């Protein structure tokens, strides 16, 4: 590392940020030879490891199985966490999941066993907590098939969320490509105190940057405030960097990371890190004069930072607790809170549980009954076991909380909510990261607000969204007014972490004889058939499938919740294609006009008819199209159903790459206002696609129903190798061809 960092510093010709040190020391071609232009140059990297979760691993591994390799080329793990529904509590729910998803878990276990992949079984924990506890290390580079892979930035990694096809490249021993990111510096001064938590740092940053402000950038945190926070607190901040579109976020190596590594049985890693610690943080000059080295700089004084709640429906709508009452009234947000949920990869550490438990305990001691229901998802079996031993879970249970499985649960719509079934307007608060419409319970009228675990606990106890624990009193069972004291936390368990069965299964050394079975008639798994290559011609006569209005996240394009069932079966999951997107012409979801017969129907049905008739189609969208998840289903489904082009104002990073990998044409309006020209009965001709080349615009004739025509320009970001993916029909088709050669 020292050698590579020093060479990079010479080549770049100035002091380096931590992000640059990690990026330049992981170049595929070895030591740096040139300085890359941020936000411009595509660079090939060589990540140290890969992490996959059950909902995305199915498609990733189905693709890897086609690549013709015997073993994965870099250490890889699969984590079963998304497919477990929260309903009755951990014991019953886990059993139910093991039964209902056994086919998928067995598939993942056997593929992992065959190809040398470590397997974490259902109940072992949420991918990003398990990775932080076992695999993340300072100065490393990791990719993962989940957007919150970035959580590992809490241990000073550059960890990046990708689609499965990107992971397959690296599993197959090829480089991983990324546009060299821009760098946003966040200087943290002061220190956290009182009700303010690490979560509030990122809730504040989200308010500043908005859901797309971090696109194409790494956020690097530094300053005394950064050093004063725990490693898991740093993880929380990095985790939610995904919510501002950031490529990843990171922190320089410090004592909190040393402590965390030792507490998680990795003294060897801590010792090794201490030997090269100067390379595991930004150069002094950078942090002294950050404005000279970062593309953008934000400064936050932790001592002045107030606790926030973000939401509803978007994670960047930040409101300080003290202003919530007024704002909720203005916006008619329901004040009564039905549920307080603590968990998700972003806030399910031991420290998080202790801070929330310190509030819950006061409620018990001061005889205040919790007004809202309480649900807890511990981050890992290690955390759960330790929290149980230390009496933390009992405290929540004394408040009638339900302890759900160590898994994603309600965070991804795996929640059989007991209290409400319809579409009633209601409010929940949670310590998760995302709060898009319908996400937790499928109800479009559930107003979900994101806060720190301790704030969620306080609000759930009060039952009110406008409760400000620094000011407001609660009435206890004896009719006395009481106040909640500030939360207290324990960074790492004083008696150490403990666990009986962490839930890990190591792969066979030689997997050659392991058989992977996919039943022919399975409704959950389907072997892939390659996408058709491009015929090299201009695309003409393409019809508009849908013009999506406003926010169109991956949850709108390929919903999770009940649909997680079909993540391994491309044809079946395609029945959810774009069903959450709002049709700009009638403001309805899943209701679009077919130009074949003039009738309105659901998006998948209309598109399947176009496919049958051999009619190419186009999807049009707004800004930050494909925000949110890394799920490549959002790109594969339209591709499978015969959509040829996705034309939008702007893309979220992972989704744009996913489209390219799957052989789709992803374009952006050169002139944003041209979005307004698109009408319901439009036909599109891409008249110079034959000359598809890097940095060259593509011209589109938009022919309207009355015969009139607008000719518009569109941009794209394909480089030469990516154009090869397009030509071959997908990146995987190209890999297969190369491996066969
Ligand atoms: C999410 O938080 O949206 C998910 C579910 O973890 C996704 C991955 C998926 O869709 O399987 C993500 O963040 O990438
Ligand atoms: Fe799971 Fe939620 Fe984290 Fe995604 S954000 S990995 S669904 S806990």
XYZ file of C-alpha atoms and ligand atoms in Angstrom:
763
model
C 0.000 0.000 0.000
C 2.773 2.438 0.963
C 4.470 2.033 -2.384
C 1.275 2.475 -4.362
C 0.169 5.500 -2.361
C 3.548 7.172 -2.723
C 3.606 6.563 -6.464
C 0.065 7.916 -6.778
C 1.027 11.058 -4.861
C 3.876 11.680 -7.289
C 1.742 11.041 -10.348
C -1.137 13.198 -9.124
C 1.375 15.815 -8.029
C -0.328 16.842 -4.808
C -1.322 15.572 -1.379
C -4.001 12.896 -1.471
C -7.378 12.413 0.132
C -8.099 9.024 1.690
C -10.484 8.171 -1.139
C -7.758 8.738 -3.709
C -5.311 6.616 -1.746
C -7.682 3.685 -1.727
C -8.713 4.128 -5.353
C -5.157 4.500 -6.654
C -3.902 1.552 -4.627
C -6.542 -0.693 -6.208
C -5.881 -0.019 -9.878
C -6.208 -3.127 -12.015
C -2.952 -2.282 -13.807
C -0.917 -1.899 -10.614
C 0.840 1.299 -9.570
C -0.526 4.608 -10.848
C 0.760 5.844 -14.174
C -1.530 8.786 -14.778
C -3.728 11.169 -12.833
C -7.381 10.492 -13.561
C -9.907 13.213 -14.227
C -12.612 13.093 -11.607
C -16.107 12.629 -12.950
C -14.739 11.928 -16.411
C -12.300 9.035 -16.821
C -13.403 5.432 -16.679
C -10.915 3.468 -14.585
C -10.450 -0.263 -14.028
C -10.159 -1.401 -10.424
C -9.355 -4.565 -8.622
C -11.632 -4.939 -5.572
C -10.527 -7.094 -2.627
C -13.858 -8.745 -2.017
C -17.515 -9.089 -2.959
C -20.644 -9.330 -0.830
C -24.071 -10.400 -2.100
C -27.445 -10.683 -0.435
C -30.098 -13.288 -1.172
C -32.446 -11.049 -3.163
C -29.769 -9.930 -5.627
C -27.410 -12.920 -5.408
C -29.876 -15.137 -7.236
C -29.621 -13.132 -10.434
C -25.908 -12.432 -9.932
C -25.110 -16.106 -9.496
C -27.421 -17.226 -12.304
C -25.296 -14.950 -14.485
C -22.028 -16.163 -12.982
C -23.030 -19.767 -13.712
C -23.037 -18.816 -17.383
C -19.555 -17.330 -17.297
C -17.928 -20.757 -17.417
C -15.648 -20.413 -14.362
C -14.805 -23.002 -11.711
C -14.408 -20.701 -8.719
C -14.875 -17.058 -7.863
C -11.673 -15.088 -8.413
C -11.906 -12.986 -5.231
C -13.301 -13.757 -1.760
C -17.079 -13.586 -1.958
C -19.919 -14.104 0.502
C -23.674 -14.530 0.191
C -25.971 -13.370 2.996
C -29.583 -14.489 3.461
C -31.384 -11.519 4.960
C -33.978 -10.059 2.596
C -36.373 -12.981 2.279
C -37.502 -13.270 5.888
C -40.850 -11.783 6.737
C -41.414 -10.030 10.054
C -44.682 -11.036 11.652
C -44.771 -12.944 14.928
C -41.185 -12.627 16.104
C -37.837 -14.204 15.305
C -38.358 -17.870 16.163
C -41.609 -18.374 14.258
C -40.767 -16.033 11.382
C -37.418 -17.651 10.677
C -38.974 -21.072 10.579
C -41.627 -19.827 8.191
C -39.016 -18.281 5.875
C -36.891 -21.412 5.899
C -39.942 -23.275 4.726
C -41.372 -20.836 2.205
C -38.035 -19.913 0.625
C -36.219 -23.203 1.024
C -35.842 -23.603 -2.718
C -34.021 -20.289 -3.001
C -31.878 -20.766 0.106
C -30.909 -24.268 -1.059
C -30.006 -22.907 -4.472
C -27.848 -20.156 -2.988
C -26.176 -22.555 -0.584
C -25.313 -25.050 -3.293
C -24.079 -22.437 -5.791
C -21.954 -20.925 -3.017
C -20.592 -24.333 -2.148
C -19.780 -25.070 -5.777
C -17.966 -21.853 -6.580
C -16.057 -21.239 -3.345
C -18.396 -18.619 -1.866
C -18.925 -18.209 1.896
C -22.573 -18.646 2.834
C -24.347 -16.894 5.714
C -27.602 -18.662 6.337
C -30.976 -17.048 7.114
C -30.955 -15.542 10.589
C -27.188 -14.879 10.572
C -27.838 -11.201 10.129
C -28.101 -8.294 7.730
C -25.378 -8.348 5.096
C -23.827 -4.991 5.983
C -23.597 -5.613 9.735
C -22.153 -9.064 9.131
C -19.649 -7.626 6.661
C -18.650 -4.897 9.102
C -18.150 -7.466 11.854
C -16.199 -9.952 9.786
C -14.761 -8.676 6.560
C -14.497 -4.903 6.233
C -11.024 -3.496 6.780
C -9.372 -0.067 6.575
C -7.926 0.804 3.187
C -9.729 -2.007 1.392
C -11.974 -1.935 -1.643
C -15.134 -3.971 -1.828
C -18.122 -4.172 -4.129
C -21.482 -5.620 -3.173
C -24.766 -6.341 -4.914
C -26.652 -4.016 -2.643
C -26.647 -0.236 -2.580
C -25.860 -0.117 1.141
C -22.569 -1.954 0.700
C -21.248 1.547 1.396
C -21.841 0.837 5.093
C -18.282 -0.568 5.279
C -16.967 2.985 4.896
C -17.359 3.031 8.674
C -14.195 0.942 8.817
C -12.340 3.120 6.319
C -13.068 1.094 3.196
C -14.114 2.185 -0.249
C -17.125 -0.088 -0.516
C -19.486 0.350 -3.430
C -22.909 -0.983 -4.365
C -23.225 -2.512 -7.825
C -25.566 -4.603 -9.926
C -25.028 -8.338 -10.182
C -23.445 -8.111 -13.620
C -20.665 -5.889 -12.227
C -20.048 -8.412 -9.471
C -19.896 -11.187 -12.065
C -17.016 -9.388 -13.808
C -14.974 -9.439 -10.643
C -16.009 -12.989 -9.708
C -14.852 -14.039 -13.158
C -11.418 -12.492 -12.606
C -11.912 -9.394 -14.677
C -11.427 -5.764 -13.701
C -14.254 -3.675 -12.338
C -14.878 -0.384 -14.042
C -15.989 2.884 -12.461
C -15.948 6.469 -13.552
C -13.335 8.094 -11.330
C -15.504 9.776 -8.700
C -15.631 13.385 -7.672
C -14.883 14.075 -4.030
C -17.093 15.792 -1.502
C -15.429 16.614 1.808
C -17.435 16.816 5.010
C -15.574 18.423 7.862
C -16.977 17.490 11.246
C -16.108 19.739 14.154
C -17.254 19.535 17.784
C -18.708 16.352 19.183
C -22.093 14.663 19.479
C -23.994 15.036 22.699
C -27.438 14.710 24.210
C -30.098 13.480 21.821
C -27.999 14.017 18.722
C -26.660 10.840 17.127
C -24.446 9.835 14.213
C -27.673 9.308 12.284
C -28.407 13.021 12.523
C -25.192 13.817 10.673
C -26.383 11.977 7.596
C -29.982 13.151 7.984
C -28.564 16.672 7.888
C -26.246 15.892 4.948
C -29.219 14.393 3.067
C -31.120 17.616 3.625
C -28.207 19.588 2.204
C -27.303 17.386 -0.753
C -30.777 15.974 -1.606
C -31.297 12.538 -3.127
C -29.101 13.247 -6.107
C -26.500 15.666 -4.760
C -23.930 12.964 -4.153
C -24.216 11.294 -7.553
C -20.841 10.303 -8.954
C -19.005 11.384 -5.809
C -17.319 9.858 -2.809
C -18.080 11.654 0.436
C -15.049 11.763 2.708
C -15.614 12.696 6.352
C -12.816 14.104 8.459
C -12.031 16.358 11.409
C -12.080 16.016 15.188
C -15.802 15.260 15.093
C -15.182 12.254 12.880
C -12.601 10.864 15.269
C -14.950 11.266 18.206
C -17.515 8.841 16.781
C -17.703 5.063 17.028
C -16.969 2.872 14.008
C -20.569 1.689 13.824
C -21.750 5.300 14.040
C -19.488 6.039 11.082
C -21.055 3.028 9.374
C -24.505 4.570 9.827
C -23.352 7.778 8.175
C -21.710 5.956 5.265
C -24.680 3.643 4.899
C -27.107 6.441 4.173
C -24.725 8.052 1.713
C -26.635 5.794 -0.686
C -29.637 8.032 -0.070
C -27.883 11.045 -1.569
C -26.715 9.002 -4.526
C -23.076 8.996 -3.412
C -20.840 6.331 -4.924
C -19.651 5.682 -1.399
C -18.535 7.466 1.772
C -15.530 6.922 3.955
C -13.668 7.922 7.096
C -9.946 7.875 7.859
C -8.574 5.154 10.098
C -8.641 6.053 13.797
C -8.867 4.598 17.298
C -12.576 3.847 17.013
C -11.788 1.468 14.153
C -8.927 -0.087 16.110
C -11.315 -0.702 19.006
C -13.986 -2.165 16.775
C -11.588 -4.493 14.978
C -10.256 -5.819 18.290
C -13.754 -6.261 19.718
C -14.713 -8.301 16.662
C -11.725 -10.660 17.027
C -9.533 -9.026 14.429
C -6.565 -7.798 16.437
C -4.348 -8.941 13.549
C -6.125 -6.560 11.178
C -5.867 -3.716 13.702
C -2.132 -4.367 14.150
C -1.594 -4.402 10.407
C -3.604 -1.187 10.008
C -1.607 0.533 12.735
C 1.588 -0.171 10.822
C 0.378 1.727 7.761
C -1.985 4.137 9.485
C -0.618 7.210 7.656
C -1.855 5.692 4.382
C -5.270 4.936 5.796
C -6.299 8.547 6.156
C -6.048 11.688 4.049
C -2.794 13.672 3.992
C -2.545 16.432 6.605
C -2.397 19.177 3.963
C -5.718 17.964 2.569
C -7.564 18.191 5.852
C -5.899 21.517 6.687
C -6.961 23.136 3.413
C -9.843 20.955 2.259
C -11.274 23.537 -0.133
C -8.201 23.014 -2.339
C -8.614 19.263 -2.622
C -12.322 18.485 -2.637
C -14.797 19.361 -5.381
C -17.310 20.415 -2.760
C -17.024 21.022 0.955
C -19.592 20.845 3.730
C -18.904 21.719 7.342
C -21.003 20.479 10.235
C -20.503 21.363 13.868
C -21.628 18.315 15.795
C -21.964 20.305 18.983
C -24.658 22.432 17.334
C -26.331 19.692 15.320
C -29.948 19.035 16.295
C -31.762 15.705 16.122
C -33.795 15.295 12.942
C -36.533 13.236 11.402
C -36.499 12.842 7.621
C -39.549 12.109 5.544
C -42.168 11.221 4.600
C -41.730 9.449 1.242
C -38.183 10.642 0.619
C -35.081 10.416 2.814
C -33.871 13.956 2.138
C -36.778 15.908 3.595
C -34.994 16.844 6.817
C -36.830 18.413 9.741
C -35.313 19.187 13.150
C -37.413 17.512 15.854
C -38.233 20.884 17.366
C -39.955 22.034 14.144
C -41.837 18.823 13.437
C -45.060 19.842 15.162
C -45.565 22.903 12.968
C -44.477 21.194 9.777
C -46.647 18.139 10.348
C -49.691 20.309 10.887
C -48.964 22.365 7.762
C -48.634 19.249 5.671
C -51.387 17.275 7.308
C -49.090 14.418 8.306
C -50.809 12.138 10.832
C -49.490 12.998 14.303
C -50.242 9.685 15.959
C -47.442 7.207 15.452
C -48.480 3.572 15.033
C -45.107 1.904 15.009
C -41.520 2.552 16.028
C -39.147 0.201 14.230
C -35.500 -0.149 15.159
C -33.122 -2.019 12.918
C -32.011 -2.239 9.273
C -28.416 -2.333 8.104
C -27.960 1.328 8.922
C -28.777 1.252 12.648
C -28.744 -2.180 14.202
C -25.384 -2.247 15.957
C -24.825 -3.099 19.595
C -24.331 0.588 20.364
C -27.596 1.475 18.609
C -29.482 -1.069 20.710
C -27.941 0.244 23.931
C -28.871 3.833 23.156
C -32.439 2.925 22.286
C -32.620 0.602 25.292
C -31.503 3.428 27.591
C -34.670 5.273 26.570
C -36.878 2.204 26.734
C -35.598 1.443 30.231
C -36.601 4.879 31.455
C -40.118 4.313 30.185
C -40.289 1.081 32.174
C -38.737 2.659 35.297
C -40.855 5.806 35.104
C -43.978 3.758 34.472
C -44.758 5.191 31.059
C -46.531 2.784 28.722
C -45.401 2.893 25.103
C -48.191 4.327 22.950
C -46.919 2.871 19.664
C -46.011 -0.705 18.794
C -42.330 -1.512 18.875
C -40.388 -3.777 16.517
C -36.683 -4.564 16.677
C -34.471 -6.260 14.086
C -30.959 -6.851 15.479
C -28.205 -6.533 12.857
C -26.582 -9.911 13.336
C -26.764 -13.053 15.430
C -23.638 -11.881 17.247
C -25.348 -8.619 18.174
C -28.572 -10.405 19.104
C -26.878 -13.006 21.241
C -24.795 -10.398 23.027
C -27.765 -8.055 23.508
C -29.786 -10.924 24.918
C -26.975 -11.847 27.311
C -26.659 -8.244 28.455
C -30.383 -7.869 29.123
C -30.997 -5.312 26.368
C -33.648 -7.303 24.552
C -35.492 -7.893 27.805
C -35.841 -4.135 28.249
C -37.600 -3.853 24.898
C -39.722 -6.883 25.664
C -40.808 -5.211 28.907
C -42.279 -2.542 26.626
C -44.085 -5.280 24.659
C -41.737 -4.944 21.705
C -41.560 -7.734 19.150
C -38.036 -8.935 18.473
C -37.938 -9.881 14.809
C -35.309 -11.964 12.995
C -31.790 -10.625 12.455
C -32.739 -9.563 8.952
C -34.029 -6.685 6.807
C -37.709 -7.318 7.607
C -39.935 -4.233 7.443
C -37.116 -2.242 5.843
C -37.794 -4.044 2.576
C -41.503 -4.592 2.866
C -41.095 -8.010 4.463
C -43.624 -7.068 7.071
C -46.967 -8.644 7.721
C -48.262 -5.697 9.627
C -50.750 -6.793 12.215
C -52.566 -3.518 12.894
C -53.488 -2.158 9.484
C -54.285 -3.916 6.256
C -55.932 -1.309 4.041
C -54.666 1.952 2.611
C -55.426 4.125 5.613
C -53.319 7.190 6.192
C -50.951 6.587 9.109
C -47.489 7.371 10.448
C -44.557 5.167 11.414
C -41.049 6.112 12.523
C -38.001 3.960 11.941
C -34.243 3.928 12.092
C -33.945 2.603 8.510
C -32.517 4.496 5.569
C -35.262 4.479 2.932
C -38.845 5.620 3.234
C -40.124 5.621 -0.335
C -43.861 5.218 -0.780
C -45.144 1.691 0.028
C -41.700 0.520 1.060
C -42.285 -0.878 4.540
C -45.850 -2.186 4.352
C -47.059 -1.727 0.773
C -49.490 1.018 1.817
C -49.029 4.217 -0.247
C -50.505 6.232 2.628
C -48.087 5.135 5.306
C -46.006 8.181 6.191
C -42.602 6.832 7.195
C -40.071 9.032 9.007
C -36.409 8.195 9.503
C -34.609 8.965 12.764
C -31.942 7.659 15.111
C -32.806 4.524 17.129
C -33.000 6.504 20.378
C -35.296 9.090 18.809
C -37.455 6.337 17.345
C -37.677 4.840 20.832
C -38.682 8.158 22.386
C -41.285 8.889 19.738
C -42.722 5.386 19.909
C -43.070 5.750 23.666
C -44.856 9.085 23.334
C -46.869 7.902 20.327
C -46.565 11.339 18.742
C -44.660 12.565 15.718
C -44.324 16.040 17.210
C -42.789 14.797 20.467
C -39.575 16.608 21.344
C -37.916 14.802 24.254
C -35.735 17.778 25.068
C -38.832 19.812 25.887
C -41.966 17.689 26.200
C -43.241 15.767 29.184
C -45.050 12.425 29.247
C -47.839 11.302 31.526
C -47.126 8.078 33.417
C -49.462 5.422 34.795
C -49.687 7.234 38.128
C -50.786 10.420 36.406
C -47.445 12.138 37.003
C -45.596 14.157 34.398
C -42.154 12.770 33.627
C -39.391 13.588 31.178
C -37.011 11.284 29.383
C -33.343 11.875 30.166
C -30.786 11.978 27.380
C -29.824 8.597 25.932
C -26.655 6.832 26.963
C -24.904 4.177 24.948
C -22.215 1.548 25.206
C -19.960 1.553 22.168
C -18.809 -2.045 22.479
C -20.016 -4.725 24.901
C -17.973 -4.529 28.090
C -17.966 -8.311 28.393
C -17.106 -8.693 24.713
C -19.241 -10.023 21.885
C -20.460 -13.583 22.200
C -22.336 -15.966 19.942
C -23.077 -19.674 19.767
C -23.704 -20.155 16.055
C -22.929 -17.112 13.930
C -24.583 -18.817 10.952
C -21.639 -19.210 8.596
C -21.105 -22.147 6.250
C -17.739 -22.379 4.493
C -17.679 -23.714 0.917
C -16.144 -26.976 -0.253
C -12.536 -26.675 -1.248
C -13.284 -28.312 -4.525
C -16.831 -27.702 -5.638
C -16.539 -29.587 -8.943
C -18.877 -32.355 -7.855
C -21.472 -30.110 -6.228
C -24.643 -30.134 -8.249
C -26.785 -27.019 -8.538
C -30.386 -27.813 -9.183
C -32.966 -25.544 -10.747
C -36.300 -27.251 -11.276
C -37.699 -26.848 -14.771
C -41.140 -25.881 -13.454
C -39.936 -23.674 -10.606
C -41.803 -20.407 -10.195
C -38.927 -18.865 -8.242
C -35.821 -19.779 -10.213
C -35.212 -19.771 -13.929
C -31.984 -20.304 -15.840
C -31.167 -17.333 -18.049
C -31.349 -17.190 -21.811
C -28.983 -14.672 -23.411
C -30.379 -11.378 -24.670
C -30.351 -10.743 -28.429
C -27.393 -8.812 -29.826
C -27.893 -5.477 -31.591
C -28.496 -5.764 -35.336
C -26.245 -2.760 -35.941
C -29.078 -0.734 -37.486
C -30.871 2.450 -36.526
C -33.845 1.846 -34.310
C -37.064 3.098 -35.895
C -40.769 2.887 -35.227
C -40.337 2.523 -31.453
C -43.476 3.313 -29.434
C -43.753 5.019 -26.082
C -44.439 2.489 -23.341
C -44.643 4.947 -20.460
C -43.591 8.478 -19.713
C -42.886 8.272 -15.997
C -43.804 11.321 -13.975
C -41.668 12.553 -11.045
C -39.789 10.273 -8.707
C -39.159 6.890 -10.276
C -36.974 4.805 -7.980
C -36.028 1.170 -8.422
C -38.924 0.461 -6.042
C -41.247 1.988 -8.673
C -39.582 0.057 -11.498
C -39.290 -3.299 -9.755
C -41.077 -3.309 -6.438
C -39.691 -5.348 -3.546
C -41.974 -6.660 -0.730
C -44.081 -9.504 -2.131
C -42.141 -9.483 -5.395
C -38.877 -10.481 -3.691
C -40.255 -13.989 -4.200
C -39.470 -13.891 -7.887
C -35.987 -12.402 -7.812
C -34.544 -15.592 -9.321
C -37.130 -15.900 -12.096
C -36.796 -13.211 -14.711
C -40.018 -13.898 -16.552
C -42.168 -14.008 -13.444
C -40.674 -10.932 -11.827
C -41.156 -9.040 -15.072
C -44.840 -8.926 -14.175
C -43.973 -6.094 -11.791
C -42.133 -4.079 -14.432
C -42.743 -0.366 -13.858
C -46.046 -1.002 -12.100
C -45.206 1.665 -9.508
C -44.235 4.366 -12.025
C -46.722 7.202 -12.447
C -47.983 7.667 -15.993
C -47.396 11.357 -16.801
C -50.577 11.514 -18.915
C -53.130 10.308 -16.385
C -51.137 10.368 -13.131
C -52.100 6.763 -12.504
C -49.824 3.848 -11.776
C -49.817 0.738 -13.939
C -52.242 2.187 -16.450
C -50.781 2.963 -19.868
C -52.121 3.208 -23.394
C -51.253 0.561 -25.919
C -50.620 1.976 -29.361
C -51.543 -1.387 -30.818
C -55.215 -1.240 -29.876
C -55.629 2.141 -28.166
C -56.655 0.484 -24.923
C -55.317 1.066 -21.426
C -53.882 -1.746 -19.361
C -51.094 -2.530 -16.886
C -47.531 -1.818 -18.027
C -46.345 -5.461 -18.184
C -49.441 -6.555 -20.124
C -49.136 -3.736 -22.655
C -45.438 -4.362 -23.061
C -45.856 -8.115 -23.506
C -48.189 -7.397 -26.447
C -45.644 -5.060 -28.023
C -43.063 -7.796 -27.641
C -45.321 -10.363 -29.229
C -45.919 -8.094 -32.202
C -42.217 -7.296 -32.462
C -42.743 -3.583 -31.732
C -39.761 -1.907 -30.006
C -40.557 0.501 -27.178
C -39.122 3.397 -25.207
C -39.448 4.345 -21.528
C -39.182 8.053 -20.725
C -38.356 9.342 -17.253
C -37.512 12.328 -15.105
C -34.469 13.157 -12.932
C -32.456 10.600 -10.951
C -34.293 7.781 -12.673
C -33.558 4.450 -10.979
C -32.622 5.979 -7.634
C -32.300 3.614 -4.694
C -31.544 -0.046 -4.993
C -28.840 -1.884 -6.894
C -31.355 -4.494 -8.085
C -30.560 -5.173 -11.720
C -34.047 -6.564 -12.190
C -35.030 -2.944 -12.799
C -32.882 -3.102 -15.932
C -33.331 -6.768 -16.865
C -37.131 -6.763 -16.764
C -37.659 -4.063 -19.382
C -34.875 -5.633 -21.424
C -36.488 -9.065 -21.179
C -39.867 -7.620 -22.152
C -38.500 -5.919 -25.244
C -38.009 -2.281 -24.215
C -35.111 -0.913 -26.276
C -34.389 2.531 -24.857
C -34.680 4.329 -21.526
C -34.608 8.078 -22.127
C -34.575 10.309 -19.034
C -33.467 13.667 -17.656
C -30.804 12.001 -15.491
C -29.911 8.591 -14.064
C -28.856 7.256 -10.694
C -25.366 5.745 -11.043
C -25.979 2.064 -10.344
C -29.092 1.898 -12.462
C -27.407 3.508 -15.451
C -24.627 0.925 -15.293
C -27.140 -1.891 -14.887
C -28.927 -0.777 -18.061
C -25.667 -0.704 -19.986
C -24.619 -4.121 -18.711
C -27.877 -5.677 -19.837
C -27.596 -4.294 -23.344
C -30.174 -1.548 -22.993
C -29.733 1.898 -24.517
C -29.762 4.454 -21.679
C -29.957 8.050 -22.895
C -30.479 11.472 -21.344
C -32.172 14.499 -22.874
C -29.511 16.983 -24.011
C -32.119 19.621 -23.340
C -34.114 18.681 -20.251
C -37.174 20.600 -21.410
C -37.567 18.149 -24.311
C -39.130 15.805 -21.755
C -42.219 18.010 -22.120
C -42.398 17.359 -25.866
C -43.081 13.659 -25.386
C -46.739 12.770 -25.969
C -48.730 9.645 -25.299
C -48.967 8.342 -28.898
C -45.387 9.114 -29.888
C -43.182 7.076 -32.176
C -39.398 7.345 -31.909
C -36.744 7.009 -34.596
C -33.103 6.913 -33.487
C -31.718 8.101 -36.763
C -27.966 8.014 -36.170
C -27.644 5.089 -33.788
C -25.609 3.333 -36.476
C -22.795 5.745 -35.644
C -22.966 4.973 -31.893
C -19.668 6.276 -30.499
C -18.302 7.692 -27.237
C -19.113 11.352 -26.577
C -21.312 11.553 -29.661
C -24.937 12.589 -29.263
C -27.745 10.453 -30.627
C -30.485 12.170 -32.616
C -34.068 11.181 -32.058
C -37.062 11.998 -34.205
C -40.138 12.132 -32.077
C -43.152 11.695 -34.329
C -46.472 12.724 -32.786
C -49.920 11.297 -33.538
C -50.838 14.236 -35.813
C -47.781 13.580 -37.956
C -45.824 16.548 -36.608
C -42.264 15.908 -35.583
C -39.688 17.135 -33.081
C -36.056 16.287 -33.622
C -34.114 16.203 -30.370
C -30.579 15.440 -29.229
C -29.743 12.973 -26.521
C -26.550 12.301 -24.578
C -25.052 9.072 -23.356
C -22.023 8.040 -21.275
C -21.014 4.806 -23.059
C -17.298 4.330 -23.579
C -15.932 1.950 -26.215
C -16.021 -1.262 -24.145
C -19.555 -0.421 -23.026
C -20.623 0.021 -26.625
C -19.315 -3.521 -27.117
C -21.742 -4.701 -24.421
C -24.519 -3.008 -26.334
C -23.452 -4.621 -29.586
C -23.328 -8.071 -28.032
C -26.698 -7.704 -26.332
C -25.196 -7.681 -22.837
C -21.870 -7.612 -21.013
C -22.390 -11.260 -20.109
C -22.675 -12.273 -23.767
C -19.289 -10.663 -24.283
C -17.701 -12.446 -21.301
C -19.023 -15.760 -22.560
C -17.589 -15.124 -25.982
C -14.208 -14.192 -24.515
C -14.140 -17.245 -22.249
C -15.071 -19.507 -25.119
C -12.265 -18.108 -27.273
C -32.807 -1.899 -0.615
O -32.474 -1.446 0.470
O -33.523 -1.273 -1.423
C -32.308 -3.280 -0.988
C -33.472 -4.172 -1.001
O -31.393 -3.731 -0.037
C -31.660 -3.169 -2.360
C -31.255 -4.445 -2.932
C -32.374 -5.226 -3.524
O -33.253 -4.656 -4.140
O -32.345 -6.448 -3.387
C -30.451 -2.232 -2.401
O -30.370 -1.322 -1.620
O -29.607 -2.356 -3.307
Fe -31.781 -4.712 4.005
Fe -32.983 -2.402 4.358
Fe -30.380 -2.555 4.474
Fe -31.558 -2.826 2.116
S -31.565 -1.005 3.398
S -29.899 -4.097 2.966
S -33.428 -3.884 2.742
S -31.801 -3.522 5.877
